[in-house]
Amino acid sequence: MGRTDGSPLFPDNAARRHWDDVLTRELAASRDRVFAGAVTPRIDLDAFRSDLAGFDFRGPMAPATLLSWTIGQLEHGLVHINHPRYFGLFNPGPAAPAEWADRIAASFNPQLATWTTSPAAVEIESHVIRAVARRAGLAAGAGGHFTTGGAEANYTALICALTRAEPGFAADGARAFAGRPVLYASKDCHLAWIKIAHQSGIGRRAVRLVGTDAAGRMDAAELAAMIADDRRAGCRPVMVVATAGTTNAGMIDPLPACAGVARDADAWFHVDAAWGGGLIASGRLFGCLSGIERADSITIDAHKWFATTMGCGMFLTPHRDVLTAAFEVTTGYMPSATRDVDPYVTTMQWSRRFLGLRLFLALAAAGWDGYAAHVEHAVELTAVLRRRLEALGWRIVNDSPLAVLCIEPPPGSADVRAIAARVLASGRAWVSVAAFQGRDVIRACVTHGEAAEDDIVILVDALAAAA
Ligand SMILES: Cc1ncc(COP(=O)(O)O)c(C=O)c1O
C-alpha cells in the first residue's frame, strides 16, 4: 500500500481521479473556446509576468488554482496550432488518439532505454517503425526508431553516414577522415543541417548547399558537379540529402536522380521527408515520393502530417547494423545491452519516453486508409484555396503536389509582410512569410485535420481584407 496522506505530489487515487476529471473537463471547455476564438489570441504580458513573479514556490498551492491558471494563460499566450485556421509551419492540430497516448505514457511513465524494463513498449514502437518503413518502400527487415523530431532523425542520419564512410570515425571522430567529410543538400533544405554539422564535429562549412531548378528542386547535375569538384579538392563526400517537401514551399527534390548521384559517389542517401513523408499513407499521392525506397535512411515526423502531439519523429533505415555500429556502448549498470534491440544502444537517446505510442494508437484507430483520407483532404483543401485566390488575382508561385502554397498578392497590394501581419492581427487565421526563389511570399499550409472549406473562405477573406 502506498502513502495516502494527501501529499500534493502524490495524492491518493481518489484525489488523483478527481483532479484528472477536472482537468479533462477544463481542457474540453478550453478547446471549445479555442475553436470559437482567435487563432492569435492576445495576452496581457504585464499581468502574466506579474502573476508569474508571484510563484515564489515557498509553499503548496491548490490544484484547482494551478490547473485553471495554467490553462487560462496558455489559452491566451499561444498561437493556437490546434485551431483549424492555423495555416502554419507543419505543426498539426493533434489527433485525439495521440493525445490519449501522451496521457497513457505519462501515467505508466515507462523507461524505454532497455527492452528488459519495457518489453511491451519497445515492441510496440518497433512494430510501428517496421510498418512505416515498409509503407515507405524500404526492404523487409528495415527498422529504425522514434526520435524527438526531424532534427534528431537527420542528425542520426549524419552519424550513420560518417560511421559507414570511415571505420575510424567511431574512435577518432572527423580527424579519422583523410579528406574533409562533406554532405550535400539543396539550398532550400531545412537548415538544422547546419547545426547538425556543427554538433557532429565536421563543421558548418561541411554542408554544401546545392542550387535548385526554377521550381525549387535540387539540381541533380549541379549536385554531381559539386561532388566531383570536392573530390578533386580532396574532400570526402559522405552523404546526399534529398528533401521531400521543402519547408518553405513543399518541393520534392528529384529523388531517383539524387539516389543515382549518391550511389555513384558511394555516399549515404538520406531523404528528409519530415513533413512530405505523410504521403506514404495515400495510394493516390505516394507516387510523388517515387525513389524514396532507394534511401539509406529516411526522416518522417509523426508530429507533422501524421498529426501526433509534438516531439515525435522517426528515423528509418534498412541498415540496422550501422545504427548498432554508431550507437553501441557497454555499461555494467544497465539491465541489458542487446544489439539491435535495446534502444539506448541503437539510438542517440538514453532515457527514452514512450513516443511511439502516439502513432501506434492513431494509426491503429484510423488505419492507413484513415490517414490517406487525412492527407488527401489537406491536399484538396489546398487546391480550393489556390482556386479561390487565383480567382481574385493572387498568384501561387510554387508548384508543389503537397498542401502548402507560396502566395503573391495582386499587383498594387501591400507588401507581403504587412499583409501577413494584418491577418495575424485580425486573429482570423495564421499564415507565415517565407522566401521562395529569392522573394518574399505568404506561406499557407493546411495542417489541421479538422480544417474545412469554410475555414478556407475565412482565410481568403482575411487575406483580401489585408491586401
Ligand atoms: C524538411 C524538414 N526537415 C527537418 C525539420 C526539423 O524537424 P523538427 O522541427 O521536428 O526537428 C523540419 C521542420 O520543419 C522540416 O521542415
Short mmCIF file of C-alpha atoms and ligand atoms in Angstrom, two decimals:
data_model
loop_
_atom_site.label_atom_id
_atom_site.label_comp_id
_atom_site.label_asym_id
_atom_site.label_seq_id
_atom_site.Cartn_x
_atom_site.Cartn_y
_atom_site.Cartn_z
CA MET A 1 0.00 0.00 0.00
CA GLY A 2 1.28 3.46 -0.82
CA ARG A 3 1.05 6.60 1.31
CA THR A 4 -2.41 8.15 1.28
CA ASP A 5 -1.87 11.32 3.30
CA GLY A 6 -2.98 13.74 0.58
CA SER A 7 0.53 14.81 -0.45
CA PRO A 8 0.43 17.44 -3.24
CA LEU A 9 2.91 15.41 -5.28
CA PHE A 10 1.35 12.03 -4.70
CA PRO A 11 -2.36 12.47 -3.91
CA ASP A 12 -4.27 9.29 -3.17
CA ASN A 13 -6.07 7.56 -6.01
CA ALA A 14 -9.44 9.15 -5.29
CA ALA A 15 -7.98 12.66 -5.27
CA ARG A 16 -5.95 11.94 -8.38
CA ARG A 17 -9.06 10.73 -10.20
CA HIS A 18 -10.94 13.83 -9.12
CA TRP A 19 -8.26 16.18 -10.48
CA ASP A 20 -7.85 14.11 -13.63
CA ASP A 21 -11.59 14.55 -14.26
CA VAL A 22 -11.41 18.27 -13.55
CA LEU A 23 -8.52 18.57 -15.99
CA THR A 24 -10.36 16.62 -18.68
CA ARG A 25 -13.41 18.86 -18.35
CA GLU A 26 -11.39 22.09 -18.29
CA LEU A 27 -9.36 21.09 -21.33
CA ALA A 28 -12.50 20.20 -23.28
CA ALA A 29 -14.09 23.56 -22.42
CA SER A 30 -10.88 25.34 -23.37
CA ARG A 31 -10.76 23.53 -26.69
CA ASP A 32 -14.29 24.71 -27.47
CA ARG A 33 -13.23 28.28 -26.70
CA VAL A 34 -10.08 27.96 -28.81
CA PHE A 35 -12.04 26.74 -31.83
CA ALA A 36 -14.54 29.59 -31.46
CA GLY A 37 -11.95 32.27 -30.79
CA ALA A 38 -8.92 33.91 -32.35
CA VAL A 39 -6.03 31.86 -33.76
CA THR A 40 -3.67 34.51 -32.42
CA PRO A 41 -5.10 35.48 -29.06
CA ARG A 42 -3.58 38.32 -27.11
CA ILE A 43 -2.09 38.01 -23.68
CA ASP A 44 -1.66 40.86 -21.24
CA LEU A 45 2.04 40.25 -20.75
CA ASP A 46 2.37 42.66 -17.82
CA ALA A 47 -0.38 40.89 -15.93
CA PHE A 48 1.01 37.50 -16.90
CA ARG A 49 4.55 38.35 -15.76
CA SER A 50 3.32 39.79 -12.53
CA ASP A 51 1.30 36.59 -11.87
CA LEU A 52 4.34 34.53 -12.76
CA ALA A 53 6.56 36.50 -10.43
CA GLY A 54 4.08 35.63 -7.68
CA PHE A 55 5.06 31.97 -7.93
CA ASP A 56 7.78 32.01 -5.30
CA PHE A 57 7.42 28.28 -4.55
CA ARG A 58 7.53 28.91 -0.82
CA GLY A 59 4.52 26.76 -0.08
CA PRO A 60 1.96 24.49 -1.73
CA MET A 61 -0.83 25.77 -3.96
CA ALA A 62 -4.22 24.21 -4.62
CA PRO A 63 -4.52 22.09 -7.79
CA ALA A 64 -7.73 23.91 -8.75
CA THR A 65 -5.87 27.23 -8.90
CA LEU A 66 -2.89 25.79 -10.70
CA LEU A 67 -4.81 23.92 -13.36
CA SER A 68 -7.16 26.73 -14.26
CA TRP A 69 -4.39 29.38 -14.15
CA THR A 70 -2.19 27.33 -16.49
CA ILE A 71 -4.96 26.56 -18.97
CA GLY A 72 -6.06 30.19 -18.93
CA GLN A 73 -2.56 31.50 -19.65
CA LEU A 74 -1.97 29.04 -22.47
CA GLU A 75 -5.34 29.89 -23.93
CA HIS A 76 -4.22 33.48 -24.29
CA GLY A 77 -0.46 33.16 -24.50
CA LEU A 78 0.00 30.89 -27.52
CA VAL A 79 -0.66 30.91 -31.23
CA HIS A 80 -3.19 28.10 -31.41
CA ILE A 81 -1.77 25.45 -33.65
CA ASN A 82 -4.74 23.37 -32.57
CA HIS A 83 -7.07 25.87 -34.29
CA PRO A 84 -8.38 24.81 -37.72
CA ARG A 85 -7.32 28.15 -39.19
CA TYR A 86 -3.68 27.79 -38.20
CA PHE A 87 -2.21 27.51 -41.72
CA GLY A 88 1.22 27.16 -40.30
CA LEU A 89 4.61 25.63 -40.09
CA PHE A 90 3.66 21.94 -40.42
CA ASN A 91 2.71 21.72 -36.71
CA PRO A 92 -0.60 19.90 -36.57
CA GLY A 93 -3.71 20.03 -34.52
CA PRO A 94 -3.11 16.77 -32.63
CA ALA A 95 -5.22 13.69 -33.31
CA ALA A 96 -7.23 12.51 -30.31
CA PRO A 97 -5.59 9.05 -30.08
CA ALA A 98 -2.18 10.72 -29.97
CA GLU A 99 -3.32 12.89 -27.05
CA TRP A 100 -4.62 9.80 -25.27
CA ALA A 101 -1.27 8.12 -25.87
CA ASP A 102 0.53 11.01 -24.18
CA ARG A 103 -1.69 10.58 -21.19
CA ILE A 104 -1.16 6.84 -21.02
CA ALA A 105 2.60 7.23 -21.41
CA ALA A 106 2.64 9.84 -18.65
CA SER A 107 0.74 7.59 -16.32
CA PHE A 108 2.89 4.46 -16.73
CA ASN A 109 5.99 6.57 -17.40
CA PRO A 110 7.91 3.64 -18.87
CA GLN A 111 11.65 3.88 -19.38
CA LEU A 112 12.37 2.79 -22.95
CA ALA A 113 16.16 2.74 -22.69
CA THR A 114 16.06 -1.03 -22.50
CA TRP A 115 13.78 -3.77 -23.75
CA THR A 116 14.24 -5.57 -20.44
CA THR A 117 12.39 -2.95 -18.43
CA SER A 118 9.69 -2.12 -21.00
CA PRO A 119 9.27 -5.02 -23.42
CA ALA A 120 5.69 -4.15 -24.37
CA ALA A 121 6.51 -0.52 -25.09
CA VAL A 122 9.73 -1.24 -27.01
CA GLU A 123 7.97 -3.83 -29.13
CA ILE A 124 5.03 -1.54 -29.88
CA GLU A 125 7.48 1.11 -31.12
CA SER A 126 9.44 -1.39 -33.24
CA HIS A 127 6.22 -2.74 -34.72
CA VAL A 128 5.10 0.74 -35.83
CA ILE A 129 8.56 1.62 -37.16
CA ARG A 130 8.70 -1.56 -39.23
CA ALA A 131 5.21 -0.88 -40.60
CA VAL A 132 6.11 2.70 -41.57
CA ALA A 133 9.43 1.62 -43.11
CA ARG A 134 7.65 -1.00 -45.23
CA ARG A 135 5.00 1.51 -46.22
CA ALA A 136 7.76 3.89 -47.34
CA GLY A 137 9.06 1.12 -49.60
CA LEU A 138 12.17 0.08 -47.66
CA ALA A 139 13.15 -3.58 -47.80
CA ALA A 140 11.74 -6.14 -45.38
CA GLY A 141 13.92 -6.07 -42.30
CA ALA A 142 14.26 -2.28 -42.35
CA GLY A 143 13.94 -0.67 -38.95
CA GLY A 144 14.83 2.46 -37.07
CA HIS A 145 13.34 4.25 -34.12
CA PHE A 146 11.30 7.16 -32.85
CA THR A 147 13.09 10.46 -32.28
CA THR A 148 12.12 13.74 -30.68
CA GLY A 149 11.69 15.20 -34.15
CA GLY A 150 13.14 15.68 -37.60
CA ALA A 151 16.32 17.36 -36.45
CA GLU A 152 17.29 14.39 -34.25
CA ALA A 153 16.42 11.96 -37.06
CA ASN A 154 18.53 13.96 -39.51
CA TYR A 155 21.39 14.08 -37.01
CA THR A 156 21.16 10.30 -36.70
CA ALA A 157 21.46 10.03 -40.49
CA LEU A 158 24.68 12.05 -40.49
CA ILE A 159 26.21 9.96 -37.71
CA CYS A 160 25.31 6.80 -39.66
CA ALA A 161 26.78 8.22 -42.87
CA LEU A 162 30.04 9.17 -41.14
CA THR A 163 30.26 5.82 -39.36
CA ARG A 164 29.71 3.91 -42.57
CA ALA A 165 32.13 6.05 -44.60
CA GLU A 166 35.09 5.76 -42.26
CA PRO A 167 35.58 2.92 -39.78
CA GLY A 168 37.94 5.16 -37.78
CA PHE A 169 35.21 7.78 -37.19
CA ALA A 170 33.89 5.92 -34.14
CA ALA A 171 37.21 6.15 -32.32
CA ASP A 172 38.77 9.32 -33.71
CA GLY A 173 35.91 11.44 -35.00
CA ALA A 174 36.26 13.71 -38.03
CA ARG A 175 40.09 13.58 -37.90
CA ALA A 176 39.91 9.91 -38.97
CA PHE A 177 38.99 11.04 -42.49
CA ALA A 178 41.90 11.51 -44.89
CA GLY A 179 39.97 14.35 -46.56
CA ARG A 180 37.35 16.67 -45.08
CA PRO A 181 33.96 14.92 -44.83
CA VAL A 182 31.20 16.90 -46.57
CA LEU A 183 27.47 16.49 -47.17
CA TYR A 184 25.10 17.86 -49.76
CA ALA A 185 21.58 19.25 -49.50
CA SER A 186 19.69 21.77 -51.57
CA LYS A 187 19.80 25.43 -50.66
CA ASP A 188 16.11 25.06 -49.75
CA CYS A 189 16.75 22.24 -47.26
CA HIS A 190 15.89 22.58 -43.59
CA LEU A 191 18.80 24.45 -42.12
CA ALA A 192 19.01 22.32 -39.00
CA TRP A 193 21.64 20.59 -41.20
CA ILE A 194 23.99 23.46 -40.38
CA LYS A 195 23.61 22.93 -36.64
CA ILE A 196 23.87 19.17 -37.11
CA ALA A 197 27.19 19.50 -38.95
CA HIS A 198 28.44 21.79 -36.18
CA GLN A 199 27.38 19.39 -33.41
CA SER A 200 28.85 16.35 -35.17
CA GLY A 201 32.26 17.98 -35.31
CA ILE A 202 32.60 18.14 -39.10
CA GLY A 203 31.83 21.86 -39.02
CA ARG A 204 29.24 24.08 -40.61
CA ARG A 205 31.27 24.57 -43.78
CA ALA A 206 30.93 20.84 -44.45
CA VAL A 207 27.33 21.46 -45.56
CA ARG A 208 27.36 22.06 -49.32
CA LEU A 209 24.19 23.82 -50.42
CA VAL A 210 23.28 22.79 -53.94
CA GLY A 211 21.34 25.09 -56.27
CA THR A 212 17.77 24.41 -57.28
CA ASP A 213 15.89 24.49 -60.56
CA ALA A 214 13.27 27.14 -61.32
CA ALA A 215 10.70 25.12 -59.36
CA GLY A 216 12.85 24.95 -56.19
CA ARG A 217 14.03 21.32 -56.50
CA MET A 218 17.64 20.29 -56.09
CA ASP A 219 19.56 20.43 -59.36
CA ALA A 220 20.98 16.90 -59.63
CA ALA A 221 23.51 17.90 -62.32
CA GLU A 222 24.88 20.65 -60.07
CA LEU A 223 24.98 18.12 -57.20
CA ALA A 224 27.12 15.75 -59.30
CA ALA A 225 29.40 18.61 -60.37
CA MET A 226 29.89 19.82 -56.78
CA ILE A 227 30.75 16.31 -55.65
CA ALA A 228 33.32 15.99 -58.44
CA ASP A 229 34.86 19.37 -57.52
CA ASP A 230 35.02 18.44 -53.84
CA ARG A 231 36.67 15.12 -54.63
CA ARG A 232 39.30 16.89 -56.73
CA ALA A 233 39.89 19.20 -53.76
CA GLY A 234 40.50 16.18 -51.52
CA CYS A 235 37.18 16.22 -49.63
CA ARG A 236 35.20 13.10 -48.81
CA PRO A 237 31.50 13.29 -49.83
CA VAL A 238 29.72 11.23 -47.17
CA MET A 239 26.05 11.98 -47.65
CA VAL A 240 23.50 13.32 -50.11
CA VAL A 241 20.30 14.64 -48.56
CA ALA A 242 17.21 14.96 -50.74
CA THR A 243 14.34 16.89 -49.23
CA ALA A 244 10.87 15.51 -49.90
CA GLY A 245 8.75 18.51 -49.02
CA THR A 246 10.88 21.61 -48.53
CA THR A 247 9.99 23.68 -45.51
CA ASN A 248 9.16 26.83 -47.43
CA ALA A 249 7.45 25.52 -50.50
CA GLY A 250 6.79 21.77 -50.22
CA MET A 251 9.03 20.96 -53.18
CA ILE A 252 10.26 17.41 -53.66
CA ASP A 253 13.84 17.02 -54.87
CA PRO A 254 14.27 14.58 -57.79
CA LEU A 255 14.70 11.50 -55.63
CA PRO A 256 15.73 8.94 -58.30
CA ALA A 257 18.35 11.29 -59.76
CA CYS A 258 19.71 12.19 -56.31
CA ALA A 259 19.82 8.49 -55.39
CA GLY A 260 21.81 7.79 -58.55
CA VAL A 261 24.33 10.57 -57.86
CA ALA A 262 24.72 9.37 -54.25
CA ARG A 263 25.29 5.80 -55.36
CA ASP A 264 27.90 6.85 -57.95
CA ALA A 265 29.67 8.85 -55.23
CA ASP A 266 29.46 5.98 -52.73
CA ALA A 267 27.67 8.38 -50.39
CA TRP A 268 24.84 7.67 -47.96
CA PHE A 269 21.48 8.71 -49.48
CA HIS A 270 19.14 10.30 -46.94
CA VAL A 271 15.62 11.50 -47.69
CA ASP A 272 14.35 14.21 -45.37
CA ALA A 273 10.61 13.67 -45.67
CA ALA A 274 9.89 15.23 -42.29
CA TRP A 275 6.57 16.62 -43.49
CA GLY A 276 6.14 15.23 -47.02
CA GLY A 277 6.51 11.68 -45.69
CA GLY A 278 2.82 11.87 -44.81
CA LEU A 279 2.20 10.98 -48.47
CA ILE A 280 3.18 7.35 -47.83
CA ALA A 281 -0.32 6.96 -46.42
CA SER A 282 -2.01 7.77 -49.70
CA GLY A 283 -2.03 5.31 -52.59
CA ARG A 284 -3.04 8.22 -54.84
CA LEU A 285 -0.20 10.56 -53.80
CA PHE A 286 2.57 8.12 -52.88
CA GLY A 287 3.93 8.27 -56.44
CA CYS A 288 5.19 11.80 -55.74
CA LEU A 289 7.77 10.19 -53.44
CA SER A 290 8.97 7.70 -56.02
CA GLY A 291 12.67 6.98 -55.38
CA ILE A 292 12.32 7.20 -51.59
CA GLU A 293 12.59 3.40 -51.49
CA ARG A 294 16.24 3.74 -52.57
CA ALA A 295 17.14 5.68 -49.42
CA ASP A 296 19.76 4.53 -46.95
CA SER A 297 17.69 6.39 -44.39
CA ILE A 298 14.53 8.46 -44.16
CA THR A 299 13.24 11.09 -41.73
CA ILE A 300 9.49 11.30 -41.23
CA ASP A 301 7.96 13.36 -38.45
CA ALA A 302 4.83 11.89 -36.94
CA HIS A 303 4.31 15.30 -35.32
CA LYS A 304 3.82 16.89 -38.71
CA TRP A 305 1.41 15.35 -41.22
CA PHE A 306 0.65 12.33 -39.05
CA ALA A 307 -0.84 14.76 -36.53
CA THR A 308 0.63 13.37 -33.34
CA THR A 309 1.47 15.62 -30.44
CA MET A 310 4.80 17.44 -30.55
CA GLY A 311 8.12 15.70 -30.15
CA CYS A 312 7.57 12.60 -32.30
CA GLY A 313 9.83 11.95 -35.29
CA MET A 314 11.06 8.79 -36.96
CA PHE A 315 14.36 7.58 -38.36
CA LEU A 316 14.00 4.68 -40.79
CA THR A 317 16.79 2.64 -42.35
CA PRO A 318 17.45 -0.69 -44.00
CA HIS A 319 20.96 -0.62 -42.40
CA ARG A 320 20.23 -1.55 -38.82
CA ASP A 321 23.81 -2.78 -38.48
CA VAL A 322 25.06 0.79 -39.00
CA LEU A 323 22.83 2.04 -36.19
CA THR A 324 24.44 -0.52 -33.92
CA ALA A 325 27.93 0.46 -35.07
CA ALA A 326 27.12 4.11 -34.41
CA PHE A 327 25.43 3.91 -31.02
CA GLU A 328 26.58 0.72 -29.30
CA VAL A 329 28.14 1.11 -25.88
CA THR A 330 28.65 -1.19 -22.91
CA THR A 331 27.98 -0.38 -19.29
CA GLY A 332 27.67 -2.51 -16.22
CA TYR A 333 24.68 -0.71 -14.72
CA MET A 334 22.07 -1.13 -17.45
CA PRO A 335 19.82 -4.16 -17.15
CA SER A 336 20.67 -5.33 -20.68
CA ALA A 337 22.66 -4.37 -23.77
CA THR A 338 21.18 -6.41 -26.57
CA ARG A 339 22.36 -5.37 -30.03
CA ASP A 340 19.65 -4.15 -32.34
CA VAL A 341 17.05 -4.42 -29.56
CA ASP A 342 17.78 -2.13 -26.63
CA PRO A 343 17.05 1.44 -27.73
CA TYR A 344 19.93 3.01 -25.80
CA VAL A 345 22.45 1.01 -27.86
CA THR A 346 20.86 1.79 -31.24
CA THR A 347 19.86 5.46 -30.89
CA MET A 348 21.16 8.84 -29.72
CA GLN A 349 18.96 8.98 -26.63
CA TRP A 350 19.50 7.17 -23.37
CA SER A 351 16.47 7.63 -21.12
CA ARG A 352 13.60 7.49 -23.54
CA ARG A 353 9.95 8.48 -23.37
CA PHE A 354 7.31 6.24 -24.95
CA LEU A 355 6.97 8.48 -28.00
CA GLY A 356 5.78 5.88 -30.47
CA LEU A 357 2.55 5.07 -28.67
CA ARG A 358 1.06 8.21 -30.22
CA LEU A 359 1.47 6.98 -33.78
CA PHE A 360 0.59 3.41 -32.78
CA LEU A 361 -2.79 4.42 -31.36
CA ALA A 362 -3.53 6.93 -34.11
CA LEU A 363 -2.58 4.52 -36.90
CA ALA A 364 -4.49 1.68 -35.28
CA ALA A 365 -7.55 3.90 -34.80
CA ALA A 366 -7.59 5.30 -38.33
CA GLY A 367 -5.79 2.64 -40.37
CA TRP A 368 -3.70 3.63 -43.37
CA ASP A 369 -6.97 4.47 -45.17
CA GLY A 370 -7.89 6.95 -42.45
CA TYR A 371 -4.51 8.62 -42.80
CA ALA A 372 -4.85 8.59 -46.61
CA ALA A 373 -8.14 10.47 -46.23
CA HIS A 374 -6.49 12.93 -43.83
CA VAL A 375 -3.62 13.70 -46.20
CA GLU A 376 -5.79 13.85 -49.32
CA HIS A 377 -8.26 16.17 -47.57
CA ALA A 378 -5.44 18.62 -46.87
CA VAL A 379 -4.29 18.50 -50.50
CA GLU A 380 -7.85 19.02 -51.74
CA LEU A 381 -8.41 21.99 -49.43
CA THR A 382 -5.16 23.47 -50.69
CA ALA A 383 -6.49 23.21 -54.24
CA VAL A 384 -9.64 25.04 -53.12
CA LEU A 385 -7.51 27.78 -51.58
CA ARG A 386 -5.49 28.07 -54.79
CA ARG A 387 -8.63 28.39 -56.96
CA ARG A 388 -10.23 30.97 -54.70
CA LEU A 389 -7.09 33.09 -54.53
CA GLU A 390 -6.41 32.88 -58.25
CA ALA A 391 -9.99 33.98 -58.92
CA LEU A 392 -9.18 37.17 -57.00
CA GLY A 393 -5.97 37.80 -58.95
CA TRP A 394 -3.49 36.35 -56.43
CA ARG A 395 -0.63 34.23 -57.77
CA ILE A 396 0.63 30.88 -56.49
CA VAL A 397 4.34 30.72 -57.21
CA ASN A 398 5.23 27.21 -56.05
CA ASP A 399 4.15 24.06 -57.82
CA SER A 400 4.05 21.53 -55.01
CA PRO A 401 1.79 18.47 -55.02
CA LEU A 402 1.59 18.87 -51.22
CA ALA A 403 -0.64 21.01 -49.03
CA VAL A 404 1.36 24.25 -48.99
CA LEU A 405 1.07 27.37 -51.13
CA CYS A 406 3.51 30.24 -51.65
CA ILE A 407 1.27 33.18 -52.44
CA GLU A 408 1.81 36.60 -54.01
CA PRO A 409 -0.87 39.27 -53.76
CA PRO A 410 -2.23 41.05 -56.82
CA PRO A 411 -0.10 43.92 -58.18
CA GLY A 412 -0.54 47.13 -56.21
CA SER A 413 -1.27 45.34 -52.92
CA ALA A 414 0.53 45.98 -49.67
CA ASP A 415 3.85 44.29 -49.02
CA VAL A 416 3.52 40.61 -48.05
CA ARG A 417 4.93 41.14 -44.56
CA ALA A 418 2.33 43.80 -43.90
CA ILE A 419 -0.42 41.55 -45.25
CA ALA A 420 0.64 38.61 -43.07
CA ALA A 421 0.90 40.88 -40.02
CA ARG A 422 -2.62 42.20 -40.63
CA VAL A 423 -4.03 38.69 -41.00
CA LEU A 424 -2.42 37.70 -37.69
CA ALA A 425 -3.67 40.85 -36.02
CA SER A 426 -7.20 40.04 -37.16
CA GLY A 427 -6.95 36.72 -35.28
CA ARG A 428 -8.95 35.08 -38.07
CA ALA A 429 -6.11 32.92 -39.40
CA TRP A 430 -2.38 32.32 -39.09
CA VAL A 431 -0.06 32.37 -42.08
CA SER A 432 3.66 33.00 -42.33
CA VAL A 433 6.07 34.81 -44.61
CA ALA A 434 8.64 32.68 -46.44
CA ALA A 435 11.28 33.22 -49.09
CA PHE A 436 10.77 31.40 -52.36
CA GLN A 437 13.22 31.82 -55.25
CA GLY A 438 14.60 34.96 -53.66
CA ARG A 439 11.34 36.76 -52.98
CA ASP A 440 9.05 37.07 -50.01
CA VAL A 441 5.77 35.22 -50.27
CA ILE A 442 2.88 34.43 -47.97
CA ARG A 443 3.02 30.78 -46.98
CA ALA A 444 -0.16 28.91 -46.13
CA CYS A 445 -0.04 25.24 -45.21
CA VAL A 446 -3.13 23.19 -44.44
CA THR A 447 -2.00 21.44 -41.29
CA HIS A 448 -5.16 20.87 -39.29
CA GLY A 449 -7.17 17.71 -39.85
CA GLU A 450 -10.42 19.50 -38.96
CA ALA A 451 -9.94 22.43 -41.34
CA ALA A 452 -12.89 22.74 -43.71
CA GLU A 453 -13.85 24.75 -46.78
CA ASP A 454 -15.44 27.41 -44.53
CA ASP A 455 -12.01 27.94 -42.96
CA ILE A 456 -10.52 28.46 -46.41
CA VAL A 457 -13.22 31.04 -47.17
CA ILE A 458 -12.36 32.93 -43.98
CA LEU A 459 -8.62 32.80 -44.78
CA VAL A 460 -9.18 34.18 -48.29
CA ASP A 461 -11.38 36.87 -46.87
CA ALA A 462 -8.77 37.79 -44.25
CA LEU A 463 -6.03 37.93 -46.90
CA ALA A 464 -8.13 40.06 -49.25
CA ALA A 465 -9.01 42.46 -46.44
CA ALA A 466 -5.33 42.76 -45.50
CA ALA A 467 -4.05 43.37 -49.03
C1 LIG B 1 12.08 19.31 -44.15
C2 LIG B 1 12.30 19.43 -42.65
N1 LIG B 1 13.26 18.72 -42.07
C3 LIG B 1 13.50 18.78 -40.75
C4 LIG B 1 12.75 19.60 -39.94
C5 LIG B 1 13.05 19.67 -38.48
O1 LIG B 1 12.11 18.91 -37.80
P1 LIG B 1 11.84 19.11 -36.22
O2 LIG B 1 11.38 20.50 -36.06
O3 LIG B 1 10.79 18.08 -35.97
O4 LIG B 1 13.11 18.80 -35.52
C6 LIG B 1 11.72 20.37 -40.50
C7 LIG B 1 10.88 21.24 -39.65
O5 LIG B 1 10.01 21.92 -40.12
C8 LIG B 1 11.49 20.28 -41.88
O6 LIG B 1 10.54 21.02 -42.48
#
